[in-house]
Coordinates of C-alpha atoms in Angstrom, one line a residue:
Chain A
M190 CA 11.1 -12.9 9.4
A191 CA 12.6 -15.1 12.3
T192 CA 9.9 -14.1 14.1
G193 CA 7.5 -16.1 12.0
K194 CA 5.5 -12.9 11.8
P195 CA 5.3 -11.5 8.8
P196 CA 6.8 -8.4 8.2
A197 CA 4.5 -5.4 8.4
G198 CA 3.9 -3.5 4.4
G199 CA 4.7 -0.3 3.7
A200 CA 1.3 1.7 4.5
E201 CA 1.3 1.5 8.3
K202 CA 1.0 4.0 10.7
R203 CA 4.4 4.3 12.7
N204 CA 3.5 6.6 15.7
Q205 CA 6.2 5.5 18.3
E206 CA 8.8 6.1 15.3
G207 CA 10.5 9.3 14.7
K208 CA 10.0 11.0 18.3
S209 CA 11.9 13.9 17.1
G210 CA 9.2 14.6 14.1
Q211 CA 6.7 15.2 17.8
E212 CA 8.6 18.1 18.9
G213 CA 6.7 21.5 19.0
K214 CA 3.9 20.1 18.2
P215 CA 0.3 21.5 19.6
T216 CA 0.8 19.5 23.0
R217 CA -1.9 17.7 24.1
E218 CA -3.7 19.1 27.0
K219 CA -3.3 16.4 29.8
R220 CA 0.8 17.2 29.1
G221 CA 0.5 20.5 30.1
V222 CA 2.1 24.0 28.9
P223 CA 0.8 24.2 25.6
S224 CA 1.0 27.9 25.2
G225 CA 4.4 28.3 27.3
L226 CA 6.8 30.1 26.7
W227 CA 9.4 27.9 26.4
L228 CA 9.8 24.5 24.2
R229 CA 12.6 21.5 24.2
C230 CA 14.3 21.4 21.2
G231 CA 13.8 17.8 19.6
G232 CA 17.2 17.9 18.0
C233 CA 19.6 19.1 20.9
G234 CA 17.0 19.0 23.9
A235 CA 18.1 22.4 24.6
T236 CA 14.9 24.6 26.5
V237 CA 14.5 27.8 24.0
F238 CA 12.4 30.5 23.8
R239 CA 9.2 29.7 22.0
K240 CA 9.0 33.3 20.1
E241 CA 12.4 32.8 18.9
V242 CA 11.6 29.2 17.7
E243 CA 8.5 30.7 16.0
Q244 CA 10.5 33.6 14.1
R245 CA 12.6 31.3 12.7
L246 CA 10.0 29.1 11.1
S247 CA 10.0 26.4 13.8
T248 CA 13.9 25.5 13.8
C249 CA 16.3 25.6 16.6
P250 CA 18.0 28.7 17.5
D251 CA 20.9 26.9 19.3
C252 CA 21.0 23.8 16.4
D253 CA 18.8 24.7 13.7
F254 CA 16.8 21.5 14.2
H255 CA 13.7 21.7 12.2
M256 CA 10.5 21.4 14.2
Y257 CA 7.1 20.3 13.2
L258 CA 5.4 22.7 11.4
S259 CA 1.6 22.9 11.0
A260 CA 0.1 23.0 7.6
A261 CA -0.8 26.5 8.3
G262 CA 2.8 27.2 9.1
R263 CA 3.3 26.0 6.0
I264 CA 1.4 27.8 3.8
A265 CA 2.9 31.1 5.6
A266 CA 6.4 30.1 5.2
V267 CA 6.4 29.0 1.5
L268 CA 3.3 31.3 -0.3
D269 CA 3.7 34.8 -0.5
D270 CA 1.3 36.7 2.1
G271 CA -2.2 36.5 1.7
T272 CA -2.0 34.5 -1.7
F273 CA -3.7 31.1 -0.5
E274 CA -7.0 30.3 -1.9
E275 CA -8.1 27.2 -0.6
W276 CA -9.9 24.3 -3.0
D277 CA -11.5 21.4 -1.8
G278 CA -12.2 22.6 1.9
N279 CA -15.7 21.0 1.8
L280 CA -14.5 17.8 1.8
S281 CA -14.2 15.7 5.2
P282 CA -13.6 12.3 6.1
T283 CA -16.1 9.5 6.8
D284 CA -15.5 6.2 8.2
P285 CA -16.4 3.7 5.2
L286 CA -15.3 0.7 7.4
E287 CA -17.2 1.2 10.4
F288 CA -13.3 1.1 12.3
E289 CA -13.0 0.4 15.9
D290 CA -9.9 -0.6 17.5
K291 CA -9.7 0.5 21.6
K292 CA -11.2 3.2 20.0
K293 CA -14.0 4.2 17.2
Y294 CA -12.3 5.7 14.4
R295 CA -15.4 8.2 14.3
E296 CA -14.4 9.5 17.5
R297 CA -10.8 9.9 16.6
L298 CA -11.5 11.9 14.0
I299 CA -13.7 14.2 16.1
A300 CA -10.7 14.2 18.6
E301 CA -8.1 15.1 16.1
Q302 CA -9.9 17.6 14.2
K303 CA -11.0 19.6 17.5
R304 CA -7.4 19.4 18.1
T305 CA -5.6 20.5 14.8
G306 CA -8.4 22.8 13.5
L307 CA -8.1 20.6 10.2
R308 CA -10.9 18.6 8.6
D309 CA -7.9 16.2 7.7
A310 CA -4.5 16.2 7.7
V311 CA -4.2 17.9 4.5
M312 CA -4.5 21.6 3.1
S313 CA -4.7 22.4 -0.6
G314 CA -5.2 25.4 -2.8
S315 CA -3.5 27.9 -5.1
G316 CA -1.5 30.4 -4.2
M317 CA 1.9 32.5 -5.1
I318 CA 5.4 31.9 -4.6
R319 CA 7.8 35.1 -5.3
A320 CA 4.9 36.0 -7.9
R321 CA 4.5 32.7 -9.5
R322 CA 1.7 31.0 -9.3
V323 CA 1.5 27.4 -8.0
A324 CA -0.8 24.5 -7.1
F325 CA 0.0 24.3 -3.4
G326 CA -0.6 20.9 -1.3
V327 CA 0.6 20.2 2.4
T328 CA -0.1 17.3 4.7
D329 CA -0.3 18.1 8.3
S330 CA 1.8 14.9 10.4
A331 CA -0.4 16.5 13.2
F332 CA -3.6 15.0 12.0
I333 CA -3.4 11.2 12.6
M334 CA 0.5 11.1 11.9
G335 CA -0.5 12.9 8.8
S336 CA -1.6 9.9 7.3
M337 CA -3.3 9.5 4.0
G338 CA -7.0 8.2 3.9
S339 CA -9.8 9.2 1.4
V340 CA -9.8 12.8 2.0
V341 CA -5.8 13.2 1.8
G342 CA -5.8 11.3 -1.3
E343 CA -8.9 13.1 -3.1
R344 CA -8.0 16.6 -2.3
L345 CA -4.2 15.9 -3.5
T346 CA -5.5 14.3 -6.7
R347 CA -7.7 17.0 -7.4
L348 CA -4.9 19.3 -7.0
V349 CA -2.9 17.6 -9.2
E350 CA -5.9 17.7 -11.8
R351 CA -6.7 21.4 -11.8
A352 CA -2.6 22.1 -11.7
T353 CA -2.7 20.1 -15.0
E354 CA -5.8 21.7 -16.6
Q355 CA -4.3 25.8 -15.2
K356 CA -0.9 24.4 -16.1
L357 CA 0.2 25.3 -13.0
P358 CA 3.9 24.2 -11.1
L359 CA 2.9 21.7 -8.5
I360 CA 4.0 22.0 -4.9
I361 CA 3.5 19.4 -2.4
V362 CA 5.0 19.3 1.1
S363 CA 4.8 15.8 2.8
G364 CA 4.9 15.2 6.4
S365 CA 3.6 11.9 7.0
G366 CA 4.7 9.2 9.8
G367 CA 1.9 7.5 9.1
G368 CA 1.4 6.6 5.5
A369 CA -1.4 5.3 4.5
R370 CA -4.2 5.3 6.9
M371 CA -5.4 2.2 8.5
H372 CA -8.7 3.3 9.6
E373 CA -10.1 3.6 6.0
G374 CA -8.2 0.4 5.5
I375 CA -7.7 -0.9 1.5
F376 CA -9.3 2.5 0.7
S377 CA -6.3 4.3 1.9
L378 CA -4.0 2.1 -0.2
M379 CA -6.2 3.1 -3.3
Q380 CA -5.2 6.3 -2.3
M381 CA -1.6 5.8 -3.2
A382 CA -2.5 4.8 -7.0
K383 CA -4.6 7.1 -7.3
V384 CA -2.5 10.3 -7.0
S385 CA 0.3 8.2 -8.9
A386 CA -2.1 7.9 -11.4
A387 CA -2.9 11.4 -11.5
L388 CA 0.7 12.7 -11.6
A389 CA 1.6 10.4 -14.4
R390 CA -0.9 12.6 -16.7
Y391 CA 0.5 15.8 -15.1
S392 CA 4.3 14.7 -15.5
E393 CA 3.1 13.9 -19.6
A394 CA 1.6 17.0 -19.6
G395 CA 4.8 18.8 -19.2
G396 CA 3.9 19.9 -15.5
L397 CA 6.7 20.5 -13.2
F398 CA 6.2 19.1 -9.6
I399 CA 8.4 19.8 -6.7
S400 CA 7.9 17.2 -3.7
V401 CA 9.2 18.7 -0.6
L402 CA 9.7 15.8 2.0
T403 CA 9.5 17.0 5.5
N404 CA 10.0 15.1 9.0
P405 CA 8.9 12.3 8.9
T406 CA 7.8 11.0 5.7
M407 CA 7.0 7.1 5.4
G408 CA 4.8 4.4 4.3
G409 CA 2.7 4.6 1.9
V410 CA 3.1 8.5 1.5
A411 CA 6.8 8.0 0.7
A412 CA 5.9 5.2 -1.7
S413 CA 3.5 7.4 -3.7
F414 CA 3.4 11.0 -4.5
A415 CA 6.0 12.0 -2.1
S416 CA 9.0 9.9 -4.4
L417 CA 7.7 11.0 -7.6
G418 CA 8.7 15.0 -8.0
N419 CA 10.6 16.0 -11.1
V420 CA 13.0 17.6 -8.4
I421 CA 12.9 16.4 -4.7
F422 CA 13.5 18.3 -1.8
A423 CA 14.5 17.3 1.7
E424 CA 14.4 19.4 5.1
P425 CA 17.7 19.1 6.6
K426 CA 17.6 15.3 9.4
A427 CA 14.1 14.7 8.3
L428 CA 13.0 10.6 8.7
I429 CA 12.1 9.4 5.3
G430 CA 11.6 5.9 4.5
F431 CA 9.3 3.1 3.4
A432 CA 9.1 0.7 6.3
G433 CA 9.4 2.2 10.0
P434 CA 13.0 1.8 11.9
R435 CA 11.2 -0.4 14.1
T436 CA 9.9 -2.8 11.8
I437 CA 13.3 -3.3 10.2
K438 CA 14.8 -3.8 13.4
A439 CA 12.1 -6.4 14.4
T440 CA 12.7 -7.9 10.9
I441 CA 16.1 -8.3 10.5
R442 CA 17.4 -8.0 14.2
I443 CA 20.4 -6.2 13.9
E444 CA 21.3 -2.2 15.3
L445 CA 20.4 0.0 12.2
P446 CA 23.3 2.5 11.2
E447 CA 23.4 6.2 12.2
G448 CA 21.6 8.2 10.4
F449 CA 19.7 5.4 8.6
Q450 CA 16.3 7.1 6.4
T451 CA 17.6 10.5 7.2
S452 CA 17.5 13.3 4.4
E453 CA 21.4 13.2 4.4
F454 CA 21.4 9.4 4.0
L455 CA 19.0 9.8 1.0
L456 CA 21.1 12.5 -0.8
E457 CA 23.5 10.1 -0.4
H458 CA 21.8 7.2 -1.9
G459 CA 20.5 9.6 -4.6
Y460 CA 16.8 9.8 -4.0
I461 CA 16.6 13.2 -3.4
D462 CA 17.9 16.1 -5.3
R463 CA 19.0 18.8 -2.4
I464 CA 18.6 18.9 1.1
V465 CA 16.8 22.6 1.9
R466 CA 16.9 24.5 5.3
R467 CA 12.7 25.8 5.6
A468 CA 14.6 29.5 5.9
E469 CA 15.5 29.0 2.3
L470 CA 12.7 26.9 0.9
K471 CA 10.9 29.6 -0.9
S472 CA 13.3 30.9 -2.8
E473 CA 14.9 27.6 -3.9
I474 CA 11.4 26.3 -5.4
A475 CA 11.2 29.6 -6.9
R476 CA 14.4 29.1 -8.7
V477 CA 13.1 25.6 -9.7
I478 CA 10.1 26.8 -11.4
D479 CA 12.0 29.7 -13.4
Y480 CA 14.6 26.6 -14.9
C481 CA 11.6 24.4 -15.9
G482 CA 8.3 25.3 -14.7
W483 CA 4.8 26.5 -17.0
S484 CA 4.6 30.4 -15.9
Chain B
M83 CA -1.9 -33.0 -1.9
S84 CA -1.3 -34.2 2.2
T85 CA -3.0 -31.8 4.7
T86 CA -2.3 -33.7 7.6
A87 CA 0.9 -32.2 8.8
L88 CA -0.2 -28.7 7.8
S89 CA -3.6 -28.4 8.8
L90 CA -5.2 -25.4 10.1
P91 CA -7.0 -25.3 13.8
F92 CA -10.1 -24.7 12.5
E93 CA -9.5 -27.7 9.7
K94 CA -9.1 -30.3 12.4
R95 CA -12.4 -32.0 11.8
I96 CA -11.7 -32.1 8.5
T97 CA -8.5 -33.8 9.3
E98 CA -9.9 -36.3 11.1
I99 CA -12.8 -37.3 8.8
E100 CA -9.7 -37.9 6.1
D101 CA -7.7 -40.0 8.7
T102 CA -10.7 -42.1 9.0
I103 CA -11.6 -42.8 5.2
R104 CA -7.6 -43.3 4.8
K105 CA -7.9 -46.4 7.4
L106 CA -11.1 -47.7 5.5
E107 CA -9.4 -47.5 2.5
V108 CA -6.6 -49.6 3.3
L109 CA -8.8 -52.5 5.1
E110 CA -8.3 -55.9 3.4
P111 CA -11.3 -57.3 2.5
R112 CA -13.1 -54.5 1.1
T113 CA -16.7 -55.6 2.1
G114 CA -19.7 -54.1 0.6
D115 CA -19.4 -52.9 4.5
V116 CA -16.5 -51.2 4.2
R117 CA -17.4 -49.5 0.9
D118 CA -20.8 -48.0 2.1
Q119 CA -18.9 -46.5 4.9
I120 CA -16.0 -44.8 2.8
R121 CA -19.0 -43.5 0.8
A122 CA -20.6 -41.9 3.7
Q123 CA -17.5 -40.8 5.3
R124 CA -16.7 -39.0 2.1
K125 CA -20.5 -37.1 2.0
V126 CA -19.7 -36.7 5.7
L127 CA -16.3 -34.8 4.7
N128 CA -17.8 -32.8 1.8
E129 CA -20.2 -31.4 3.9
T130 CA -17.8 -30.5 6.6
V131 CA -15.5 -28.8 4.7
K132 CA -18.4 -26.9 2.9
S133 CA -19.6 -25.7 6.1
I134 CA -16.5 -25.1 7.7
Y135 CA -15.5 -22.5 4.5
S136 CA -18.4 -21.0 4.4
G137 CA -18.4 -19.9 7.7
L138 CA -14.6 -18.6 7.8
D139 CA -14.0 -15.6 9.5
P140 CA -11.8 -12.6 8.4
W141 CA -8.4 -14.1 10.5
E142 CA -9.2 -17.8 9.4
T143 CA -9.2 -16.8 5.8
V144 CA -5.7 -14.9 6.3
R145 CA -4.6 -18.2 7.5
V146 CA -5.8 -19.7 4.6
A147 CA -4.4 -17.1 2.6
R148 CA -0.8 -18.2 3.8
H149 CA -1.3 -21.9 4.2
P150 CA 1.9 -23.4 3.2
D151 CA 0.1 -25.6 0.4
R152 CA -1.1 -23.1 -1.4
P153 CA -0.7 -22.9 -4.9
Q154 CA 2.2 -20.1 -5.4
L155 CA 3.3 -18.3 -8.8
T156 CA 5.4 -21.5 -9.8
D157 CA 2.3 -23.5 -9.7
Y158 CA 0.2 -21.6 -11.8
I159 CA 2.9 -21.3 -14.4
D160 CA 2.8 -25.0 -14.6
L161 CA -0.6 -25.3 -14.5
V162 CA -2.1 -22.4 -16.4
F163 CA 0.8 -21.2 -18.7
D164 CA 1.7 -23.6 -21.9
E165 CA 5.5 -22.1 -21.6
F166 CA 7.3 -19.4 -19.7
V167 CA 10.3 -17.8 -20.4
E168 CA 12.1 -16.2 -17.5
L169 CA 13.6 -12.9 -17.8
H170 CA 15.9 -12.6 -14.8
G171 CA 17.2 -9.2 -15.4
D172 CA 16.6 -5.9 -13.6
K173 CA 19.8 -4.8 -15.3
F174 CA 20.6 -2.6 -11.9
F175 CA 21.4 -4.3 -8.9
G176 CA 20.3 -8.2 -9.3
D177 CA 18.0 -10.8 -9.4
D178 CA 15.1 -10.6 -7.1
R179 CA 13.8 -14.3 -6.7
A180 CA 10.8 -13.1 -4.7
M181 CA 9.6 -11.4 -8.3
R182 CA 9.4 -13.8 -10.9
T183 CA 9.1 -12.4 -14.6
G184 CA 8.9 -13.4 -18.0
F185 CA 7.5 -14.2 -21.5
A186 CA 4.3 -16.4 -21.0
K187 CA 1.5 -18.2 -23.4
L188 CA -1.6 -18.9 -22.4
D189 CA -3.7 -21.3 -25.0
G190 CA -1.4 -19.4 -27.2
M191 CA -1.9 -16.0 -26.6
K192 CA 1.5 -14.2 -25.9
L193 CA 1.7 -12.0 -22.9
M194 CA 4.3 -10.6 -19.7
L195 CA 3.4 -12.7 -16.5
V196 CA 4.7 -11.0 -13.4
G197 CA 4.2 -12.3 -9.8
H198 CA 5.5 -12.9 -6.1
Q199 CA 7.3 -16.1 -5.6
K200 CA 7.2 -17.0 -1.2
G201 CA 9.0 -20.3 -1.8
K202 CA 7.9 -23.8 -0.9
T203 CA 11.1 -25.1 0.5
T204 CA 12.9 -24.1 3.3
K205 CA 15.8 -23.1 0.8
E206 CA 13.7 -21.4 -1.6
R207 CA 11.6 -19.7 0.7
T208 CA 14.6 -18.1 2.3
E209 CA 15.7 -17.0 -1.3
C210 CA 12.7 -15.6 -1.8
F211 CA 12.4 -13.7 1.4
F212 CA 8.8 -15.3 2.1
G213 CA 7.4 -13.6 -0.9
C214 CA 8.9 -10.0 0.3
A215 CA 10.5 -8.3 -2.6
H216 CA 13.3 -5.6 -2.8
P217 CA 13.9 -2.5 -4.8
E218 CA 15.6 -4.8 -7.6
G219 CA 12.7 -7.2 -7.5
Y220 CA 10.0 -3.8 -8.5
R221 CA 12.6 -2.7 -10.8
K222 CA 12.5 -5.9 -12.8
A223 CA 8.9 -6.0 -13.0
M224 CA 8.5 -2.5 -14.1
E225 CA 11.0 -3.1 -17.0
K226 CA 9.4 -6.2 -18.2
M227 CA 6.3 -4.3 -18.1
K228 CA 7.5 -1.6 -20.2
L229 CA 9.4 -4.1 -22.2
A230 CA 5.9 -6.0 -22.8
A231 CA 4.2 -2.6 -23.3
K232 CA 6.8 -1.5 -26.2
Y233 CA 6.2 -4.9 -28.1
G234 CA 2.1 -4.8 -27.3
L235 CA 2.1 -7.8 -25.2
P236 CA -0.6 -7.8 -22.6
I237 CA 0.4 -8.2 -18.8
V238 CA -0.9 -10.6 -16.1
T239 CA 0.5 -9.9 -12.6
M240 CA -0.1 -12.3 -9.6
I241 CA 0.1 -10.8 -6.2
D242 CA 1.4 -12.9 -3.2
T243 CA 3.5 -11.1 -0.6
P244 CA 3.0 -10.4 2.9
G245 CA 4.7 -6.9 2.3
A246 CA 7.7 -5.1 0.5
Y247 CA 10.6 -6.2 2.5
P248 CA 11.6 -4.2 5.5
G249 CA 15.5 -3.8 5.3
I250 CA 18.9 -1.6 5.5
G251 CA 19.3 -2.6 1.9
A252 CA 15.8 -2.0 0.6
E253 CA 16.0 1.6 2.0
E254 CA 19.2 2.1 0.6
R255 CA 18.0 1.3 -3.0
G256 CA 14.7 3.1 -2.5
Q257 CA 12.1 1.0 -1.8
A258 CA 9.4 3.5 -1.4
Q259 CA 10.4 5.1 -4.8
V260 CA 10.3 2.0 -6.5
I261 CA 6.9 1.2 -5.4
A262 CA 5.9 4.7 -6.3
E263 CA 7.0 4.8 -9.8
S264 CA 6.0 1.1 -11.0
M265 CA 2.4 2.3 -9.5
M266 CA 2.8 5.6 -11.9
A267 CA 4.2 3.8 -14.8
M268 CA 1.0 1.0 -14.8
S269 CA -1.8 3.5 -14.7
R270 CA -0.1 4.5 -17.9
L271 CA 1.1 1.1 -20.0
P272 CA -0.5 1.2 -23.3
V273 CA -1.7 -2.5 -22.9
P274 CA -4.0 -4.6 -21.2
I275 CA -3.1 -5.4 -17.6
I276 CA -5.0 -7.6 -15.1
C277 CA -3.4 -7.7 -11.4
V278 CA -4.6 -11.3 -9.3
V279 CA -4.3 -11.1 -5.4
I280 CA -3.4 -15.4 -5.5
G281 CA -3.0 -15.3 -1.9
E282 CA -1.6 -12.7 0.3
G283 CA -1.8 -9.3 -0.9
G284 CA 0.4 -7.3 1.7
S285 CA -0.2 -3.5 1.4
G286 CA 2.3 -1.2 -1.1
G287 CA 4.2 -4.3 -1.9
A288 CA 1.0 -5.8 -3.6
L289 CA 0.1 -2.6 -5.3
G290 CA 3.3 -2.3 -6.7
I291 CA 2.2 -4.9 -9.0
G292 CA -1.3 -4.0 -9.0
V293 CA -2.5 -1.2 -11.1
G294 CA -4.3 -2.4 -13.7
D295 CA -7.5 -2.7 -15.9
R296 CA -9.0 -5.3 -13.9
V297 CA -8.0 -6.6 -10.3
A298 CA -9.5 -10.0 -9.1
V299 CA -8.7 -12.1 -6.0
L300 CA -9.2 -15.5 -5.3
E301 CA -12.0 -16.1 -2.9
Y302 CA -9.8 -16.7 -0.1
A303 CA -6.9 -14.5 -0.8
Y304 CA -6.7 -11.0 1.0
Y305 CA -5.7 -7.6 0.3
S306 CA -4.9 -5.2 3.1
V307 CA -3.0 -1.9 3.8
I308 CA -1.3 -3.5 6.5
S309 CA -1.1 -7.0 7.7
P310 CA -3.5 -7.7 10.5
E311 CA -0.3 -8.2 12.8
G312 CA 1.3 -5.0 12.2
C313 CA -2.5 -3.4 12.9
A314 CA -2.8 -5.0 15.9
G315 CA 0.3 -4.2 16.9
I316 CA 0.1 -0.3 16.2
L317 CA -3.5 0.2 17.6
W318 CA -4.2 -2.7 20.0
K319 CA -0.5 -2.5 21.3
S320 CA -0.5 -6.3 20.4
H321 CA 0.1 -9.0 17.7
D322 CA -2.4 -11.0 19.7
F323 CA -5.0 -9.0 18.6
A324 CA -4.4 -9.9 15.1
P325 CA -7.7 -11.5 14.5
Q326 CA -9.6 -8.7 15.8
A327 CA -7.7 -6.5 13.4
A328 CA -8.2 -8.6 10.5
G329 CA -12.2 -8.1 10.8
A330 CA -12.1 -4.4 11.3
L331 CA -9.5 -4.2 8.0
K332 CA -12.3 -5.5 6.1
I333 CA -9.9 -7.7 3.5
T334 CA -11.9 -10.5 2.2
S335 CA -12.9 -11.0 -1.1
K336 CA -16.3 -11.0 0.0
H337 CA -15.7 -7.1 1.3
L338 CA -13.4 -6.0 -1.4
H339 CA -16.2 -6.8 -3.9
D340 CA -18.4 -5.6 -2.0
M341 CA -16.7 -2.4 -1.8
G342 CA -16.1 -1.8 -5.3
I343 CA -12.1 -2.1 -4.6
V344 CA -11.7 -5.4 -6.7
D345 CA -13.6 -6.5 -9.6
D346 CA -14.4 -10.0 -9.8
V347 CA -13.7 -12.6 -7.4
V348 CA -12.4 -16.1 -9.0
E349 CA -14.3 -18.9 -7.0
E350 CA -12.0 -21.3 -4.8
P351 CA -12.5 -25.3 -5.1
L352 CA -14.4 -26.8 -2.3
G353 CA -12.3 -26.3 0.8
A354 CA -9.9 -24.0 -0.7
A355 CA -6.8 -23.9 -3.5
H356 CA -4.8 -25.9 -1.4
R357 CA -7.3 -29.0 -1.5
D358 CA -7.0 -28.8 -5.2
P359 CA -4.4 -26.9 -7.1
Y360 CA -5.4 -28.2 -10.6
Q361 CA -9.0 -27.2 -10.0
M362 CA -8.2 -23.7 -9.0
A363 CA -5.6 -23.4 -11.4
G364 CA -8.2 -24.2 -14.3
R365 CA -10.4 -21.8 -13.1
L366 CA -7.8 -19.0 -12.8
K367 CA -7.1 -19.8 -16.4
M368 CA -10.7 -19.3 -17.8
Y369 CA -10.9 -16.5 -16.0
L370 CA -7.7 -14.8 -17.5
L371 CA -8.6 -16.2 -20.8
K372 CA -12.1 -14.6 -20.5
T373 CA -10.8 -11.3 -19.6
L374 CA -8.1 -10.9 -21.7
R375 CA -10.4 -11.6 -24.6
E376 CA -12.4 -9.0 -23.4
L377 CA -9.9 -6.4 -22.8
E378 CA -8.3 -6.7 -26.2
Q379 CA -11.1 -5.4 -27.9
I380 CA -11.0 -2.3 -26.3
P381 CA -9.0 0.5 -27.8
T382 CA -5.8 1.9 -26.1
D383 CA -7.0 5.4 -25.5
E384 CA -10.1 4.3 -24.4
L385 CA -8.3 1.3 -21.9
L386 CA -6.3 4.0 -20.5
S387 CA -9.0 6.6 -19.6
Q388 CA -11.1 3.7 -18.1
R389 CA -8.0 2.3 -16.3
Y390 CA -7.6 6.1 -14.9
E391 CA -10.9 6.8 -13.7
K392 CA -11.3 3.4 -12.3
Y393 CA -8.6 4.2 -9.5
R394 CA -10.1 8.0 -9.8
Q395 CA -13.2 7.0 -8.0
M396 CA -11.7 5.3 -5.0
G397 CA -12.2 6.5 -1.7
R398 CA -15.2 7.4 0.7
Y399 CA -15.3 11.2 1.9
L400 CA -18.1 13.4 2.3
E401 CA -18.8 16.7 0.3
E402 CA -20.4 19.3 1.6
S403 CA -22.4 21.3 -1.2
E404 CA -22.2 25.4 -0.3
A405 CA -25.3 25.9 -2.1
S406 CA -27.9 23.6 -0.8
N407 CA -25.8 23.0 2.8
S408 CA -26.3 19.5 1.9
T409 CA -23.4 16.6 2.3
S410 CA -23.1 14.0 0.2
E411 CA -21.1 10.9 0.4
N412 CA -19.2 10.1 -2.6
S413 CA -19.0 6.3 -4.0

């Protein structure tokens, strides 16, 4: 606080941080080669064959770095083929504050929808994991940093409520560098309370919530549903935390330790249960359901 | 309370009139003419304060909410409550001075008081990290609220923080996790909960003790998903755009009430709480008493389902109905 500026809270968007999280995302056209044959790995910097990366669920063949994987890719990687049934796909974002920075939020939304093919940063529904029916949600970090606005909050809350009614195990895969979405202001902040309240009821009803943290999971997403799993998994080397590294650096003015706010750091400090490689995620989830879940 | 040294830029005219009155007041002998002048100047002062404070823009409101003379939790402990029995322990790591918790009596009503403290002196501000709590602070708050629930005491929280502390230790001790757990726990505690934003309602750090049956803000307090500076830094790429960000984020009491985010706005004395902490405390006390009595009438099951519904309906989105192909806007 030596700067005299108040520290940013946990809900901000941190688009400059966790750059590695951006690797392998659908590249904006101006940067070129969106559908090229080669990709650069955000972990080791090696130039790798796109096809090979895709076959490995977007992990690097050289260093096993876990790159960005879209919501659709997540569904394909975790759920049994063809079992996903979308819920609440008819919800779209609006612009309650008529928010405008350098760009109008309305225009930003349209651009993001075009670029990602998603209505907002979330997909949710039901599906099977090795023949076990589950409620499944995922946030996609490509859509305004995977930040949580009203649609993300509402779809996840409905997901939790249906999981409670139908007695389904609940899996949410978080990828959000943005935390709560600034452009929807206080409405975004309140989504944290809304989803958490639904999870409280789900938990009391005996539900099993497996939260999977991926690169990056920050701010208001980390400080709500993502941290409320009965069992918490994280993919290797994901950036996970409350405040962004830049905010922390600006506040305390010392270099951050090596590996700070990674999955490994969280495991060491006792905040996650297991680090799970993407290839093993499906079987690890199925195993936990066998131990604890309704099914 | 002297505001001369700490006055805000838009209060310059107010300070000038106050100086004039002060000079007139020490004139000897105090003739009828001087008395008339003082009376006239006081009238001008009142009107000036009224006109400046009725036209504050969002950024100016933020400045008022952060005013160094603005009453803090400890002032309200002295002025609103009959007794405060501080409970320090989080039973895990340490005593976070940015978060104060303890038993309190309000006109004889027993309750649990939880709130942020920013600090009044340089030493206290440093101890309190300027009102930015660490995980141990939220853990302490959560423990004390659970204690209150066990013994049937209602809970009052007072929110005044720029945000939860961003630091290495805070991350190591689970800042994100403890805020999430605190919100989740508050949503289910079987006692009435009133949350009042008394100054700054900074993001997750505020919401971490901000889930309740009634949420109020003082008239010149603000509540935001991110600090205006933080938002400006990210979206405008410069902190200099904080005033624009403050406007865009819609963080003032009026906006929050209009949008259905807060239930009540507690009106501040003329020229904001820092000009008259006693009157502010009196109003806050009235509000708390009235609201507690209301909430105590509600059966616990009903209270919990109303609390759930309160947050359940927050959010704005479009919902297309497949049958009629029409689109309705929620809330």
